[in-house]
CSV table of C-alpha atoms and ligand atoms in Angstrom, one decimal:
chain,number,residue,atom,x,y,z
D,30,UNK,CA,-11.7,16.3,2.8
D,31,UNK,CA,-12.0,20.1,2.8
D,32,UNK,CA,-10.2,22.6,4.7
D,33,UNK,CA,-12.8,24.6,7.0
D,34,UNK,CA,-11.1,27.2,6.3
D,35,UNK,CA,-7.6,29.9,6.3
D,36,UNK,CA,-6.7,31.8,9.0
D,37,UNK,CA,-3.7,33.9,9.5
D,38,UNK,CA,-1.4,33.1,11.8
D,39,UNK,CA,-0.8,37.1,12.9
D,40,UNK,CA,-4.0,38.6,13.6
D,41,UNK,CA,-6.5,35.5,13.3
D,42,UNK,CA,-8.5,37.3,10.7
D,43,UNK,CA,-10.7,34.2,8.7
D,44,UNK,CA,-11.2,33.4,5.4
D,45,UNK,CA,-13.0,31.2,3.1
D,46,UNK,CA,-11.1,27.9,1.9
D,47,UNK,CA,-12.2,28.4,-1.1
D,48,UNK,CA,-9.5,31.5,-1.5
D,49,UNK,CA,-6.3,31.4,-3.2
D,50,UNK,CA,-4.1,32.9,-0.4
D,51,UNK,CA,-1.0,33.9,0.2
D,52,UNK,CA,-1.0,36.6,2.4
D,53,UNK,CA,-3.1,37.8,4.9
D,54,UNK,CA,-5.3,40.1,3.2
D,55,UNK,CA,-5.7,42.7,6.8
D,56,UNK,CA,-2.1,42.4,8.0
D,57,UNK,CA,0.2,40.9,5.1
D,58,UNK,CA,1.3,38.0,7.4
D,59,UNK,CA,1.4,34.2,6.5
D,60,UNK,CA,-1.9,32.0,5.6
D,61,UNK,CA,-2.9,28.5,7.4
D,62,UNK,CA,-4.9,26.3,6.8
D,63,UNK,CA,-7.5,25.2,9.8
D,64,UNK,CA,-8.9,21.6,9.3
D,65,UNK,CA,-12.3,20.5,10.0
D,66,UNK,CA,-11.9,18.4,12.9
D,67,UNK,CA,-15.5,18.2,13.7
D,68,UNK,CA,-16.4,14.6,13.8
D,69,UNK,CA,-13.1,13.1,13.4
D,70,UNK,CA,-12.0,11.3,16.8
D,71,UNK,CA,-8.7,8.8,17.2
D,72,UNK,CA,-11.2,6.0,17.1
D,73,UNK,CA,-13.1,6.6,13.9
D,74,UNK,CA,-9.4,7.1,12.3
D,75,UNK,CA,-7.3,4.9,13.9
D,76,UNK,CA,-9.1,2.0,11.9
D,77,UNK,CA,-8.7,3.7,8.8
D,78,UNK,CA,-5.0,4.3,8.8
D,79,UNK,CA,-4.1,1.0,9.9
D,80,UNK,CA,-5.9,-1.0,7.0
D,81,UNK,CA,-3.7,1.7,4.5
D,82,UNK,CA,-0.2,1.5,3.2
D,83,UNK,CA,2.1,2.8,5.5
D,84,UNK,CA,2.6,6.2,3.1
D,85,UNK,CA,1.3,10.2,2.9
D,86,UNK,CA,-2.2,9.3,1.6
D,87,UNK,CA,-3.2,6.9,4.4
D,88,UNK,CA,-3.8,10.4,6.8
D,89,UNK,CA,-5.9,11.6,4.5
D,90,UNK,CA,-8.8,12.5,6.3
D,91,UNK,CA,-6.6,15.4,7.9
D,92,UNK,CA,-5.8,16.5,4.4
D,93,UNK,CA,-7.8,19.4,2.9
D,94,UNK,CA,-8.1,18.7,-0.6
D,95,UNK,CA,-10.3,16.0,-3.0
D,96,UNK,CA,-10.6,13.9,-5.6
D,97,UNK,CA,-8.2,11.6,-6.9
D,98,UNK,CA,-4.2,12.8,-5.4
D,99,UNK,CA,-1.3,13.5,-7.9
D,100,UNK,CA,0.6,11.5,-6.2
D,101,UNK,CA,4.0,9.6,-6.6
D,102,UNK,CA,3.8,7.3,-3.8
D,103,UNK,CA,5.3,9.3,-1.2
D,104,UNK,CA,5.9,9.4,2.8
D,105,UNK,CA,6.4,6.2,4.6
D,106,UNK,CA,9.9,7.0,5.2
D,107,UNK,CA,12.1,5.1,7.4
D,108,UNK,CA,13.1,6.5,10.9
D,109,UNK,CA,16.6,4.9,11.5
D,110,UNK,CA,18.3,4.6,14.6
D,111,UNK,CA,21.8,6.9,14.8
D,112,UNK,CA,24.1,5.4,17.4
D,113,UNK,CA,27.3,7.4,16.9
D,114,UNK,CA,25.3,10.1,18.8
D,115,UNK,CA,25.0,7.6,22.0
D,116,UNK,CA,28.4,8.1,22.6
D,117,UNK,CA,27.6,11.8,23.7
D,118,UNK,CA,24.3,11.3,25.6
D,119,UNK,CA,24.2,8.2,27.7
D,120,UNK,CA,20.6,6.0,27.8
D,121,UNK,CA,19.0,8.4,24.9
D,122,UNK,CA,17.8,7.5,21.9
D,123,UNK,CA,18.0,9.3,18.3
D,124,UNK,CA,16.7,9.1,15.6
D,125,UNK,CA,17.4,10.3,11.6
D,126,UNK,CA,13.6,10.8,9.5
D,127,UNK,CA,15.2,9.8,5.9
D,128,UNK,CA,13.2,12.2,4.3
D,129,UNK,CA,15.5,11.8,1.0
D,130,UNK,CA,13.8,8.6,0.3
D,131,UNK,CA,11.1,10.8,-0.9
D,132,UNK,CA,10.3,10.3,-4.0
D,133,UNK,CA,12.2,13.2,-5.7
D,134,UNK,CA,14.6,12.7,-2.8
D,135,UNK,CA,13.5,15.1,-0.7
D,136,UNK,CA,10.6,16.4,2.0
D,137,UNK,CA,9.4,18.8,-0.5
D,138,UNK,CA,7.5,15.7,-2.2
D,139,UNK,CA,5.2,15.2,1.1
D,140,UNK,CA,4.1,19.5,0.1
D,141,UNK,CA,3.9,19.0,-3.4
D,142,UNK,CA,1.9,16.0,-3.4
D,143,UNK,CA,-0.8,18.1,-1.7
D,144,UNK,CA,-0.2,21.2,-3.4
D,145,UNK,CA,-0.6,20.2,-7.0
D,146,UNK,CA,-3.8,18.3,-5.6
D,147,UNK,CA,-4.9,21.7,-5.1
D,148,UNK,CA,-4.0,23.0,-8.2
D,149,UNK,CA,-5.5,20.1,-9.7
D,150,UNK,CA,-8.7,21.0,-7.4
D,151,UNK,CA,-8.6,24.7,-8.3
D,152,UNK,CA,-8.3,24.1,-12.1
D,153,UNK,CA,-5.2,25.5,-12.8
D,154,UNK,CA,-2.6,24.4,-15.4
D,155,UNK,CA,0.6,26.1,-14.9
D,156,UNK,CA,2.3,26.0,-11.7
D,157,UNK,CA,5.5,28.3,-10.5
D,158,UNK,CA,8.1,28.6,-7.3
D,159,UNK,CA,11.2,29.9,-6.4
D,160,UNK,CA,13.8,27.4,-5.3
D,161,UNK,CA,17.2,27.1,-4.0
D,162,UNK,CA,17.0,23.3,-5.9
D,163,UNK,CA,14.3,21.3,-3.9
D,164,UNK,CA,11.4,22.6,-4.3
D,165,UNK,CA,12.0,23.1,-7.9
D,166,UNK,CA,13.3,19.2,-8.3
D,167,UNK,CA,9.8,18.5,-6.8
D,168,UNK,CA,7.6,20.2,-8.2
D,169,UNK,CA,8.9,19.6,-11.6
D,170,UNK,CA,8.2,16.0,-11.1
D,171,UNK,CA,4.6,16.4,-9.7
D,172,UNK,CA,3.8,18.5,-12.3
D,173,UNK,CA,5.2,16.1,-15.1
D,174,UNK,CA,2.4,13.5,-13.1
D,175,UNK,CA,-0.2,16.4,-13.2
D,176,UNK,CA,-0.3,17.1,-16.6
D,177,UNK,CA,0.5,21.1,-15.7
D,178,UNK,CA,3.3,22.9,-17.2
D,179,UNK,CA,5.9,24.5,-14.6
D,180,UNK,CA,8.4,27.4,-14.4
D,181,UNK,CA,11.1,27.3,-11.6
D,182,UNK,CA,13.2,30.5,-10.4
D,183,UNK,CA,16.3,29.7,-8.9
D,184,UNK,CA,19.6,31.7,-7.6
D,185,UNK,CA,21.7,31.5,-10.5
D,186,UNK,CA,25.0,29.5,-10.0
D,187,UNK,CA,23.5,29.1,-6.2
D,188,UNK,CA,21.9,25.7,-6.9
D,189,UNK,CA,23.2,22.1,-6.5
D,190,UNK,CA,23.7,20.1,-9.8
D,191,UNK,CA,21.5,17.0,-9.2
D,192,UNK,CA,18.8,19.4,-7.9
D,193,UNK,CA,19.1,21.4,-11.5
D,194,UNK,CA,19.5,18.0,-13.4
D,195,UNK,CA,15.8,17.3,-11.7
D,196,UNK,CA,13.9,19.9,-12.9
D,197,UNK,CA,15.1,20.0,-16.4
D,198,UNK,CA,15.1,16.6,-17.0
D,199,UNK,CA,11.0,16.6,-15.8
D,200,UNK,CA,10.3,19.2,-18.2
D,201,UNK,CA,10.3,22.5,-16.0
D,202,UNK,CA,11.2,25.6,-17.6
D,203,UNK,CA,14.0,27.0,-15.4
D,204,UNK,CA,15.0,30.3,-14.9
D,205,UNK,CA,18.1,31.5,-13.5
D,206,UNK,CA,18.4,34.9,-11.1
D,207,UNK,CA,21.4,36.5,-11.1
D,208,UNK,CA,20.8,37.0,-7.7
D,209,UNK,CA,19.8,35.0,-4.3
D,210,UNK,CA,16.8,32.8,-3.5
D,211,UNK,CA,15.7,35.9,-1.3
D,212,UNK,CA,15.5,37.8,-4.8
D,213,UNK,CA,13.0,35.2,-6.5
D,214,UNK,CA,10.9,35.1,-3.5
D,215,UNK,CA,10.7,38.9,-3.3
D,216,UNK,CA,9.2,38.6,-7.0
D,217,UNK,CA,7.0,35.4,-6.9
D,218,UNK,CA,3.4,36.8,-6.4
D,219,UNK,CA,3.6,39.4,-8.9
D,220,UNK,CA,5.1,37.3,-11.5
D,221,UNK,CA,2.9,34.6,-10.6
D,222,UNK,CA,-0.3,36.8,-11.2
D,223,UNK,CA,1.4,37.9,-14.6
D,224,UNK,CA,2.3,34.9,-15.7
D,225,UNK,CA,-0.9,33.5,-14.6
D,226,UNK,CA,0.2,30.0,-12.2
D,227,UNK,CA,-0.3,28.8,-9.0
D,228,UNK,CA,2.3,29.6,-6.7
D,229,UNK,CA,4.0,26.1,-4.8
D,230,UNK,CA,5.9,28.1,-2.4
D,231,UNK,CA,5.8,27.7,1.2
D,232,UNK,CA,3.9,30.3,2.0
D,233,UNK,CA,1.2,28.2,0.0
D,234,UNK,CA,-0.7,26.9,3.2
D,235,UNK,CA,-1.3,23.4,0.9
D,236,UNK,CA,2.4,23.1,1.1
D,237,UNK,CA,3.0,22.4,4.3
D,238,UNK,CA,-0.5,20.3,5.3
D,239,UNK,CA,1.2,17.7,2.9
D,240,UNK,CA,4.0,18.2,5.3
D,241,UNK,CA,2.7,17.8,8.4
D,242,UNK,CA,2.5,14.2,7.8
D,243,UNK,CA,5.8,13.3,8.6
D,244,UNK,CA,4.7,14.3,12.4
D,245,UNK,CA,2.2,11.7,12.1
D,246,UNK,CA,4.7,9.1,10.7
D,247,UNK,CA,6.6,9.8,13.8
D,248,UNK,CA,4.2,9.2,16.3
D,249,UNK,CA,3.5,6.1,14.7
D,250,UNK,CA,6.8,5.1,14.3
D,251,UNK,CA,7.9,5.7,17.8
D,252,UNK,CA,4.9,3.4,18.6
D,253,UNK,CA,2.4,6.3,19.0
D,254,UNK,CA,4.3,8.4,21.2
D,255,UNK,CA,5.6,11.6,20.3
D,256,UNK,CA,9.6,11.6,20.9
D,257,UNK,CA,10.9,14.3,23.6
D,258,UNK,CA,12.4,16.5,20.8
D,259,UNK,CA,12.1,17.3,17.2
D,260,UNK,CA,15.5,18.6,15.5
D,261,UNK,CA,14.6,19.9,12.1
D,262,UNK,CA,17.3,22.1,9.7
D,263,UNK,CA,15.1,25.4,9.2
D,264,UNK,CA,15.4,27.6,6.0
D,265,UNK,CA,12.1,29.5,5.3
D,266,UNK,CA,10.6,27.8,8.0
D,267,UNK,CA,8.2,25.8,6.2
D,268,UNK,CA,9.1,22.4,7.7
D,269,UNK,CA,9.4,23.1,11.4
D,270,UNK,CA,5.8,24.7,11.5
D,271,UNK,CA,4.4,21.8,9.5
D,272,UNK,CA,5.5,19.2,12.1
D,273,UNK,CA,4.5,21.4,14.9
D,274,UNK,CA,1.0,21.7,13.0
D,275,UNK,CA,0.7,17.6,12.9
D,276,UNK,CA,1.8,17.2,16.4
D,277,UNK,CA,-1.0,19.4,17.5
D,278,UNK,CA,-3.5,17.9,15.8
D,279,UNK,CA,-2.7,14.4,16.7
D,280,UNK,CA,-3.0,16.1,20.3
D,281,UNK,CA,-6.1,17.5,19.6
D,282,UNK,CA,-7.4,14.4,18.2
D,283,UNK,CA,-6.4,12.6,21.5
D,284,UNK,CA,-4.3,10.4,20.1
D,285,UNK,CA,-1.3,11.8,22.4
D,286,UNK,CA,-0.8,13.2,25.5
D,287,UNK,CA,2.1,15.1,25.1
D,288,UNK,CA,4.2,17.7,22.5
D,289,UNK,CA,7.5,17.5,22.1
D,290,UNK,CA,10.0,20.4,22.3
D,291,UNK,CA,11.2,21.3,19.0
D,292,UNK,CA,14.7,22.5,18.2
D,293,UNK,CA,15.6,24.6,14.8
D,294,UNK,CA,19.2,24.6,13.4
D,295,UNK,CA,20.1,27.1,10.6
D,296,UNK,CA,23.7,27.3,9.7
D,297,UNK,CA,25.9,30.9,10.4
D,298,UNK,CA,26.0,32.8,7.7
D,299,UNK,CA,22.0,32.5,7.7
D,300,UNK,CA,20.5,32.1,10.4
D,301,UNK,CA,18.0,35.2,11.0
D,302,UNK,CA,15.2,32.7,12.6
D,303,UNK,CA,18.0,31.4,15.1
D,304,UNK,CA,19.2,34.7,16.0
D,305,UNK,CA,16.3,36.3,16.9
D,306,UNK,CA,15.4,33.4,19.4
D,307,UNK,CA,18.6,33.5,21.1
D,308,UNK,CA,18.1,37.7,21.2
D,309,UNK,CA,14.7,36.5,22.6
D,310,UNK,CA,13.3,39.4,19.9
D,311,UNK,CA,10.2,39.1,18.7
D,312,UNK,CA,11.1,40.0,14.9
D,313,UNK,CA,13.4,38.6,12.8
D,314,UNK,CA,16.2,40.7,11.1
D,315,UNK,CA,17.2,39.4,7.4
D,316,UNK,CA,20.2,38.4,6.7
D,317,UNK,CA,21.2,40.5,3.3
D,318,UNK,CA,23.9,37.4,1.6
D,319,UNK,CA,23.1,34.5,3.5
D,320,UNK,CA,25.8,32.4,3.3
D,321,UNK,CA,26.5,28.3,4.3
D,322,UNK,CA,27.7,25.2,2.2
D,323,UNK,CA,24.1,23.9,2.9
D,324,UNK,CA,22.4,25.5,0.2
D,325,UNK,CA,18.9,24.3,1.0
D,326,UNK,CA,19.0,26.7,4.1
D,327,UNK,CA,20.7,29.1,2.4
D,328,UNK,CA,18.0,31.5,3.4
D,329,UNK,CA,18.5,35.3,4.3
D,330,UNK,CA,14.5,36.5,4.4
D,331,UNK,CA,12.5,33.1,5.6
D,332,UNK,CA,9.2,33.3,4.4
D,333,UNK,CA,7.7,31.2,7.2
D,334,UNK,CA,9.7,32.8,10.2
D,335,UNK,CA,6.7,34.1,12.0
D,336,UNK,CA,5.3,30.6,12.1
D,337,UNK,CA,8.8,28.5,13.1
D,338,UNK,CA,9.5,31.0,15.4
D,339,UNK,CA,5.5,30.9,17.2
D,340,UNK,CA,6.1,26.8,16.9
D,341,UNK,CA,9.6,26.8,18.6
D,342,UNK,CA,8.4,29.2,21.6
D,343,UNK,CA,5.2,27.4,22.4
D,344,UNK,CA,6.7,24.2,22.4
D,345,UNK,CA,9.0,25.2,25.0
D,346,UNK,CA,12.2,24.4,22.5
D,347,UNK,CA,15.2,26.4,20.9
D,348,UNK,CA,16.8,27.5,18.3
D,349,UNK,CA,21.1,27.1,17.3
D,350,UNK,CA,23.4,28.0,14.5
D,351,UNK,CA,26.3,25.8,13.5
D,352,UNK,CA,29.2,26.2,11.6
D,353,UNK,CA,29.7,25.0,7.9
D,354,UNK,CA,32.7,22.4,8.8
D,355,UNK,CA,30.0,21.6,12.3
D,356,UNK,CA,27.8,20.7,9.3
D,357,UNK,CA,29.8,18.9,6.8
D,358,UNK,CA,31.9,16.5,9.8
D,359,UNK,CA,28.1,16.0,10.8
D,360,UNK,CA,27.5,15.0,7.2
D,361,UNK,CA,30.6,12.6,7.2
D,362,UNK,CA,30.0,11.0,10.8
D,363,UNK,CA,26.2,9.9,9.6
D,364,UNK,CA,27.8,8.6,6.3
D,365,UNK,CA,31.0,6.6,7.9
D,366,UNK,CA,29.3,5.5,11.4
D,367,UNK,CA,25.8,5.0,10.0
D,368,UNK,CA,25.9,4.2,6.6
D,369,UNK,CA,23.1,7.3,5.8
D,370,UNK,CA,24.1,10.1,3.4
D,371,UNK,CA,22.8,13.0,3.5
D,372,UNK,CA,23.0,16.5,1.5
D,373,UNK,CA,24.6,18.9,3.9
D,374,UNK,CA,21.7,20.7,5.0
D,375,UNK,CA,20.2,17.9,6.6
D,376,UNK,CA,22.9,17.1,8.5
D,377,UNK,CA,22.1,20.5,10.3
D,378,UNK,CA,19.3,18.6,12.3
D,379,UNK,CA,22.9,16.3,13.2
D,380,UNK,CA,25.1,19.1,14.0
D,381,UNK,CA,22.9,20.2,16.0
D,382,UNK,CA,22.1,17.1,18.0
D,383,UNK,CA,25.7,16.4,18.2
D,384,UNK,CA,26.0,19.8,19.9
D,385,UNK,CA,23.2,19.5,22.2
D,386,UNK,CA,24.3,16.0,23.7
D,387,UNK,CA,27.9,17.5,24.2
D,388,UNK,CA,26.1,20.7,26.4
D,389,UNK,CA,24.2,17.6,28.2
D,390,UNK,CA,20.6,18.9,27.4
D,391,UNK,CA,19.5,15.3,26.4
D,392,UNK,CA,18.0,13.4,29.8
D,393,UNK,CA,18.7,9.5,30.2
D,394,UNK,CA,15.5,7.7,28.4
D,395,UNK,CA,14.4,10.6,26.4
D,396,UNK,CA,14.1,10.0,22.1
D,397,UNK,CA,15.5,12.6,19.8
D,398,UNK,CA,14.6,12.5,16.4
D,399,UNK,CA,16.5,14.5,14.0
D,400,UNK,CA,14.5,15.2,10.6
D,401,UNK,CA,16.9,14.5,7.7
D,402,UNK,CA,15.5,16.6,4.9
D,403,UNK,CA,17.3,14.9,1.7
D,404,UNK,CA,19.3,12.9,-0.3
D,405,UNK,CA,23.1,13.2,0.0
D,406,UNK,CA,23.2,12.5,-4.2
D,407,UNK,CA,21.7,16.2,-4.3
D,408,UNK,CA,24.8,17.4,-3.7
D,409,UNK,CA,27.8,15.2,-4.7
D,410,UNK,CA,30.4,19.2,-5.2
D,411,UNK,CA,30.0,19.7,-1.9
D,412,UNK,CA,31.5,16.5,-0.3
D,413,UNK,CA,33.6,15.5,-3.4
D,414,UNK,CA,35.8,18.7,-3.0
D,415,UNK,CA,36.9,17.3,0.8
D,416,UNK,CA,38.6,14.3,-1.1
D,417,UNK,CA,42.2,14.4,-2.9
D,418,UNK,CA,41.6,13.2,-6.5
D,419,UNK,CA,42.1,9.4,-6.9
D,420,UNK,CA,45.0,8.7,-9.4
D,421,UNK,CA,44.3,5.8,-12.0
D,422,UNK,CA,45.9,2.8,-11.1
D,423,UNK,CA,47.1,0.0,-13.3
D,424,UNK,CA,44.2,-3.1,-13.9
D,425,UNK,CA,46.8,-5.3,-12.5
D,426,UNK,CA,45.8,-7.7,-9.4
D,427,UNK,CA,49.0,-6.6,-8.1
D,428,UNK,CA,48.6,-2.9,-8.6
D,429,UNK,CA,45.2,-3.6,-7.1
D,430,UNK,CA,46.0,-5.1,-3.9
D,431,UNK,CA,48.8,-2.2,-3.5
D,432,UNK,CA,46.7,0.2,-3.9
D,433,UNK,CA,43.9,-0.9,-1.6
D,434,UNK,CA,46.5,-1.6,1.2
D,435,UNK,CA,47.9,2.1,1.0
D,436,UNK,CA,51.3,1.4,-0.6
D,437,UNK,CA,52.6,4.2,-3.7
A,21,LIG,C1,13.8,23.0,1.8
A,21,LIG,C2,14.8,22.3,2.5
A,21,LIG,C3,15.2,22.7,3.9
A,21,LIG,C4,14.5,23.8,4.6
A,21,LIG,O1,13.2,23.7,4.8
A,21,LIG,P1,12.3,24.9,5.2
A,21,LIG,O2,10.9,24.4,5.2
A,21,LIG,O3,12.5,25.9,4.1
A,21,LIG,O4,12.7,25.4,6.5
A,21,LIG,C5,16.1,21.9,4.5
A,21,LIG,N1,16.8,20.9,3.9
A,21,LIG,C6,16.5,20.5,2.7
A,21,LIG,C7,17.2,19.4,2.1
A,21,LIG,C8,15.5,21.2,1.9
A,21,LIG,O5,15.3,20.8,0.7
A,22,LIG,ZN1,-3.4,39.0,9.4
């Protein structure tokens, strides 16, 4: 379909879908996208959904582009029980949203599916982001499908090995800052318009409709219900408000009654989105060298915050900061108890829950799902250095046995 049209979500000045926009043209804040719900009720698209594969593309009426998708099969992801977290919250439910069975192996494939589809629509043939590792990973690989070359930024030395393996190996021409992600950001738009390509940040509004699906897998998986709260790691940003976006359209469309109350995680050393919600201030305050083990929110300057923070507030939820090690024994609980491995900045969204069932916000019957944003193969430095080296041991069955049984 085709977006009705962009508003900014500052001042609610309008424009035409048919701009490429970034930035709100009267006050400078972010772009969104406002879908054309006219004529589009639960019972016209309930039918339609249900005879499609359980995937991105089945929701496509609430998706503002056309013609045929570049699309790697994405979505459909699996929402796994996490029981470990029982033990802290008695009769309540959570949930992990694998979102590194993505295709690329992150949530970043649910955007990029949709943004290159705009690209695709718009006619363009080069496309360009700056990336801490995931979004560059992705959009390599979508543009590989699309035909369209692509150039990647990323903090030099700052990003995770399998991510960096990604987007060379799918053909992306990488470029290394010596400096932080918040540097490449800073620089995108005017090296975009140089360089002539379509920018796949997040604060491309395309981005995160292709996003906001995983709201609607949700609902659907919880049996169309909304669950009482959304825990979701938050970097730029992007995410949160994209979940918040497909939760209020499925309430718009009447297909629930209810919102859930969403909770934002960022990690210590970068957390200016969490801090100015506990401050209750109404700007954010960047964080200069933004520093955590969890690279993917390794954010000082979120693009998005004005959105995550609007989303958190008016759903009635909060915002924490955790602790690297919180993090990483989050990360290793999920991977011993649960058999799920995660990189380490989706384990926020478990840190966090972990936290929140110890204060004893969780009520008996309420669901928690916690959004797991990628694949723990991202990432293997960061959990491989908490590990002694293993010393060879002889291919004997008796040097076998005595080593698995703990003996020198
Ligand atoms: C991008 C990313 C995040 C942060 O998402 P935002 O939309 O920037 O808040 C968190 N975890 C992983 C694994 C990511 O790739
Ligand atoms: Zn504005």
């Amino acid at each position: 379909m085709q977006a009705a049209r962009l508003e900014c979500v500052q001042c609610g000045a309008s424009f035409s879908a048919q701009e490429e926009l970034y930035e709100c043209e009267e006050c400078g804040d972010g772009i969104r996208v406002i879908v054309d719900m006219q004529g589009l009720s639960y019972e016209y698209l309930r039918p339609r959904w249900r005879e499609r594969p359980f995937r991105l593309w089945r929701y496509r009426e609430l998706l503002p582009v056309t013609g045929e998708e570049v699309s790697l099969d994405e979505g459909g992801t699996p929402l796994v029980q996490v029981r470990f977290l029982r033990d802290f919250a008695e009769d309540v439910r959570f949930f992990a949203k694998n979102e590194g069975l993505n295709p690329t192996g992150s949530f970043k494939d649910r955007g990029m599916t949709v943004g290159v589809t705009r690209a695709k629509n718009l006619g363009r043939t080069r496309v360009i982001c700056a990336s801490t590792g995931n979004t560059s990973a992705s959009l390599a690989a979508y543009a590989s499908r699309a035909g369209m070359e692509c150039i990647v930024l990323v903090p030099s030395g700052g990003i995770a090995k399998g991510k960096l393996a990604q987007a060379l190996f799918n053909g992306a021409r990488v470029i290394a800052l010596d400096g932080t992600f918040d540097d490449a950001m800073g620089n995108i738009l005017e090296v975009a318009e140089a360089l002539d390509a379509y920018v796949l940040n997040s604060i491309n509004p395309y981005r995160l409709e292709g996003q906001k699906t995983a709201a609607f897998e949700v609902w659907e998986q919880l049996g169309h219900d909304v669950p009482d709260w959304l825990i979701c790691p938050v970097g730029n940003g992007g995410n949160m408000a994209a979940y918040w976006k497909g939760f209020e359209e499925l309430f718009r469309l009447g297909a629930v009654g209810r919102l859930p109350r969403l909770v934002g995680v960022q990690a210590d050393g970068a957390s200016p989105i969490a801090d100015a919600i506990l401050r209750e201030e109404d700007e954010i305050v960047p964080v200069d060298d933004p520093k955590t083990v969890a690279s993917a929110i390794r954010i000082g300057n979120p693009a998005n915050w004005r959105k995550t923070m609007r989303a958190i507030r008016e759903s009635d939820g909060l915002a924490l900061k955790v602790p690297d090690a919180e993090i990483l024994r989050a990360q290793s609980l999920l991977a011993r108890e649960e058999g799920l491995f995660v990189e380490p900045a989706s384990a926020a969204s478990i840190a966090g829950a972990l936290r929140l069932a110890k204060e004893g916000l969780f009520r008996p019957g309420e669901r928690v799902v916690c959004v797991c944003t990628g694949h723990g193969l991202k990432d293997p430095d960061a959990v491989l250095e908490s590990f002694p080296d293993i010393p060879p041991v002889e291919p004997t069955v008796e040097a076998i046995v005595a080593a698995a049984q703990g003996e020198p």
